[in-house]
Structure formats: structure tokens, C-alpha cells
């Protein structure tokens, strides 16, 4: 157990990420799971996906997705349900996908899922800005195809405190890994 104070519980754990994942899975309704570092976020998202039986490299229908840029009428930090995928245009060296928003609206997002820049620790679907070889060609192809700027997307089960600014939830679980304090 931990110290309970005015509706808050402070718990010191040897494996805080694992405890936070279990707490989240026990009650996911209107719950935010927040951490400090992107590496901890990615690890916890993978653990949750595995426990829920999701194995693919992209979110399955209904899984939460975190928007990482203000664009296409979506806000950075917004969590939306995935409704499926189809191929998008290749813009310069960047492969894109259309993600249908799983809210019944029929809206689609032109997305990037390749992850952060090469050589900087990025991995697929990490929400980072992907590598584009030739930005001039990239923007020329966007204009020619009348495409919106693709939005980086990532897993939406666990977010960083930066992405969670302005968010509200019935229940919030914040966890720090060793060295984050």
C-alpha cells in the first residue's frame, strides 16, 4: 500500500511501470496513464497491448491512438480510436497511411507511422517526426496531390506528461521509473 492523501495515493514500487499497467488494466474507463519519458511510455504501451492480445505493428480497430501534431482538425495530444488502415501516398522517401477514425464519423487521417528520425533512437509508431530525404520534393508532392501534412501517430494507452497537458480524466495514474525523480 501507499500513503493516501485527499484522494491521491502515493506508492513506491520496485517495478512502477508494471504496477501502473496492472492498475490501468483493472479499470480503463476514463483513465489516463501518464509517465515522464518516452522510453517508459513505449514500454508500457507494448505491455498493455500484449496483455490485451494485440500483436500487430499497427493498432487494431478500437485501439487508442495519440495524435502528435495539430493538423487535419486534430489536436496534438488528442486520443482517438483507430478504425482501420489503408495505404497512402509515398511522399519523397516517406510512406504514409490513411487511418480511419473509429468513431463512426468516416473521417480519415493521413498519418506517418515510421517513427522518429533515423539514428536518434526512434522506432516504428513512436510518434516522432520521421526522416524525409528531400523536404522540397516532399512539400511539392503534398501540394500536387492536395494532401494534408501527415500526422505522426503513436499508441494512446500511455502518454507522457507533455502530451497530457490540458487532458482530463476521472482517474489518472502517474508513474516514474527509477532515475526519473
CSV table of C-alpha atoms in Angstrom, one decimal:
chain,number,residue,atom,x,y,z
A,1,UNK,CA,0.0,0.0,0.0
A,2,UNK,CA,0.9,3.6,-0.1
A,3,UNK,CA,0.1,6.9,1.5
A,4,UNK,CA,-3.4,8.2,0.8
A,5,UNK,CA,-3.9,11.9,1.0
A,6,UNK,CA,-7.0,13.8,-0.2
A,7,UNK,CA,-7.9,11.4,-3.0
A,8,UNK,CA,-4.3,10.7,-4.0
A,9,UNK,CA,-2.3,7.6,-3.3
A,10,UNK,CA,1.4,7.7,-3.4
A,11,UNK,CA,3.1,4.3,-3.8
A,12,UNK,CA,6.8,3.4,-4.0
A,13,UNK,CA,7.4,0.3,-6.2
A,14,UNK,CA,10.4,-1.7,-7.3
A,15,UNK,CA,8.7,-2.0,-10.8
A,16,UNK,CA,6.5,1.1,-11.1
A,17,UNK,CA,5.7,0.6,-14.8
A,18,UNK,CA,4.4,-3.0,-14.3
A,19,UNK,CA,2.3,-1.8,-11.3
A,20,UNK,CA,0.9,1.1,-13.3
A,21,UNK,CA,0.0,-1.2,-16.2
A,22,UNK,CA,-1.9,-3.6,-13.9
A,23,UNK,CA,-3.7,-0.7,-12.2
A,24,UNK,CA,-4.7,0.7,-15.6
A,25,UNK,CA,-5.9,-2.7,-17.0
A,26,UNK,CA,-8.0,-3.2,-13.8
A,27,UNK,CA,-10.0,0.0,-14.6
A,28,UNK,CA,-9.6,1.5,-18.0
A,29,UNK,CA,-12.8,3.5,-18.1
A,30,UNK,CA,-11.9,7.2,-18.5
A,31,UNK,CA,-8.4,6.6,-17.1
A,32,UNK,CA,-5.2,8.3,-18.2
A,33,UNK,CA,-1.8,6.5,-17.6
A,34,UNK,CA,1.0,9.1,-17.7
A,35,UNK,CA,4.7,8.8,-17.4
A,36,UNK,CA,7.7,11.1,-17.8
A,37,UNK,CA,10.0,9.6,-20.5
A,38,UNK,CA,9.1,8.3,-24.0
A,39,UNK,CA,11.0,5.1,-23.4
A,40,UNK,CA,8.9,4.2,-20.4
A,41,UNK,CA,5.7,5.2,-22.4
A,42,UNK,CA,6.6,2.9,-25.3
A,43,UNK,CA,7.4,0.0,-22.9
A,44,UNK,CA,4.2,0.4,-21.0
A,45,UNK,CA,2.1,0.7,-24.2
A,46,UNK,CA,3.7,-2.5,-25.5
A,47,UNK,CA,3.0,-4.3,-22.3
A,48,UNK,CA,-0.7,-3.2,-22.3
A,49,UNK,CA,-1.1,-4.2,-26.0
A,50,UNK,CA,0.4,-7.7,-25.3
A,51,UNK,CA,-1.9,-8.2,-22.3
A,52,UNK,CA,-4.9,-7.2,-24.4
A,53,UNK,CA,-3.9,-9.6,-27.2
A,54,UNK,CA,-2.8,-7.0,-29.8
A,55,UNK,CA,0.3,-8.2,-31.7
A,56,UNK,CA,0.4,-6.3,-35.0
A,57,UNK,CA,2.8,-3.4,-35.8
A,58,UNK,CA,-0.2,-1.0,-36.1
A,59,UNK,CA,-3.2,-0.5,-33.8
A,60,UNK,CA,-6.2,-2.8,-34.4
A,61,UNK,CA,-9.7,-1.4,-34.7
A,62,UNK,CA,-10.7,0.3,-31.5
A,63,UNK,CA,-7.3,0.7,-30.0
A,64,UNK,CA,-6.5,4.3,-28.8
A,65,UNK,CA,-4.1,6.3,-30.9
A,66,UNK,CA,-2.3,9.5,-29.8
A,67,UNK,CA,-2.1,12.4,-32.3
A,68,UNK,CA,1.3,14.1,-32.3
A,69,UNK,CA,0.7,17.3,-34.3
A,70,UNK,CA,-2.0,19.9,-34.7
A,71,UNK,CA,-3.3,19.2,-38.2
A,72,UNK,CA,-6.3,17.9,-40.1
A,73,UNK,CA,-8.7,19.2,-37.5
A,74,UNK,CA,-7.0,17.1,-34.8
A,75,UNK,CA,-5.0,18.4,-31.8
A,76,UNK,CA,-1.6,17.3,-30.6
A,77,UNK,CA,-2.3,15.2,-27.5
A,78,UNK,CA,-5.7,14.1,-28.7
A,79,UNK,CA,-6.5,10.4,-28.2
A,80,UNK,CA,-8.8,8.9,-30.8
A,81,UNK,CA,-9.9,5.3,-31.7
A,82,UNK,CA,-8.3,3.5,-34.6
A,83,UNK,CA,-10.8,2.4,-37.3
A,84,UNK,CA,-8.6,0.7,-39.8
A,85,UNK,CA,-5.7,1.4,-42.2
A,86,UNK,CA,-5.2,1.7,-46.0
A,87,UNK,CA,-2.1,2.7,-48.0
A,88,UNK,CA,-1.5,6.4,-48.5
A,89,UNK,CA,0.9,8.1,-50.9
A,90,UNK,CA,4.7,7.8,-50.7
A,91,UNK,CA,5.9,11.4,-50.3
A,92,UNK,CA,9.6,11.6,-51.2
A,93,UNK,CA,11.0,8.8,-49.0
A,94,UNK,CA,8.1,8.8,-46.6
A,95,UNK,CA,5.5,6.0,-46.6
A,96,UNK,CA,2.1,7.3,-45.4
A,97,UNK,CA,-1.1,5.5,-44.4
A,98,UNK,CA,-4.7,6.7,-44.1
A,99,UNK,CA,-6.2,5.8,-40.7
A,100,UNK,CA,-9.9,5.8,-40.5
A,101,UNK,CA,-11.1,7.3,-37.1
A,102,UNK,CA,-13.0,4.6,-35.3
A,103,UNK,CA,-15.8,6.9,-34.1
A,104,UNK,CA,-18.3,6.3,-36.9
A,105,UNK,CA,-17.6,9.7,-38.5
A,106,UNK,CA,-15.9,8.3,-41.6
A,107,UNK,CA,-13.0,10.8,-41.0
A,108,UNK,CA,-9.6,9.8,-42.2
A,109,UNK,CA,-6.1,11.0,-41.1
A,110,UNK,CA,-3.1,11.0,-43.4
A,111,UNK,CA,-0.5,9.5,-41.0
A,112,UNK,CA,3.1,8.7,-40.6
A,113,UNK,CA,4.0,5.6,-38.6
A,114,UNK,CA,7.7,5.1,-39.4
A,115,UNK,CA,8.8,6.7,-36.1
A,116,UNK,CA,11.4,9.2,-35.1
A,117,UNK,CA,14.4,10.3,-37.2
A,118,UNK,CA,16.9,7.6,-38.1
A,119,UNK,CA,19.9,7.3,-35.8
A,120,UNK,CA,18.1,9.1,-32.9
A,121,UNK,CA,16.6,6.1,-31.2
A,122,UNK,CA,13.3,6.3,-33.0
A,123,UNK,CA,11.2,3.2,-33.6
A,124,UNK,CA,8.0,2.5,-35.6
A,125,UNK,CA,4.9,4.1,-34.3
A,126,UNK,CA,6.7,6.1,-31.6
A,127,UNK,CA,5.0,9.4,-32.7
A,128,UNK,CA,8.3,11.0,-33.7
A,129,UNK,CA,8.9,13.1,-36.8
A,130,UNK,CA,10.1,10.6,-39.4
A,131,UNK,CA,13.0,11.1,-41.7
A,132,UNK,CA,12.4,12.9,-45.0
A,133,UNK,CA,15.3,12.8,-47.5
A,134,UNK,CA,14.2,15.8,-49.6
A,135,UNK,CA,11.9,18.3,-47.9
A,136,UNK,CA,11.4,20.4,-51.1
A,137,UNK,CA,10.3,17.3,-53.0
A,138,UNK,CA,8.1,16.2,-50.1
A,139,UNK,CA,6.2,19.6,-50.0
A,140,UNK,CA,6.0,19.7,-53.8
A,141,UNK,CA,4.3,16.3,-53.7
A,142,UNK,CA,1.9,17.4,-50.9
A,143,UNK,CA,0.8,20.4,-52.9
A,144,UNK,CA,0.5,18.4,-56.2
A,145,UNK,CA,-1.7,15.7,-54.6
A,146,UNK,CA,-3.5,18.2,-52.3
A,147,UNK,CA,-2.6,16.1,-49.3
A,148,UNK,CA,-2.5,17.5,-45.8
A,149,UNK,CA,0.8,17.3,-43.9
A,150,UNK,CA,0.9,13.7,-42.5
A,151,UNK,CA,0.4,13.5,-38.7
A,152,UNK,CA,2.8,11.3,-36.6
A,153,UNK,CA,0.7,8.9,-34.6
A,154,UNK,CA,1.6,6.6,-31.7
A,155,UNK,CA,0.0,4.3,-29.1
A,156,UNK,CA,-2.6,6.0,-26.9
A,157,UNK,CA,-2.8,3.8,-23.9
A,158,UNK,CA,0.1,5.5,-22.1
A,159,UNK,CA,1.1,9.1,-22.7
A,160,UNK,CA,3.8,11.4,-21.5
A,161,UNK,CA,3.0,14.3,-19.2
A,162,UNK,CA,3.9,16.7,-22.1
A,163,UNK,CA,1.2,15.1,-24.3
A,164,UNK,CA,-1.3,15.1,-21.4
A,165,UNK,CA,-1.3,18.8,-20.9
A,166,UNK,CA,-4.9,20.0,-20.8
A,167,UNK,CA,-6.3,16.5,-20.6
A,168,UNK,CA,-9.0,15.5,-18.2
A,169,UNK,CA,-9.9,12.1,-16.8
A,170,UNK,CA,-11.9,10.5,-14.0
A,171,UNK,CA,-8.8,8.7,-12.9
A,172,UNK,CA,-5.1,9.4,-13.5
A,173,UNK,CA,-2.2,7.2,-12.8
A,174,UNK,CA,1.3,8.8,-13.0
A,175,UNK,CA,4.3,6.6,-12.7
A,176,UNK,CA,8.0,7.4,-12.7
A,177,UNK,CA,10.7,4.9,-13.5
A,178,UNK,CA,14.0,4.7,-11.4
A,179,UNK,CA,16.0,7.8,-12.2
A,180,UNK,CA,13.0,9.9,-13.2
A,181,UNK,CA,12.8,11.6,-9.8
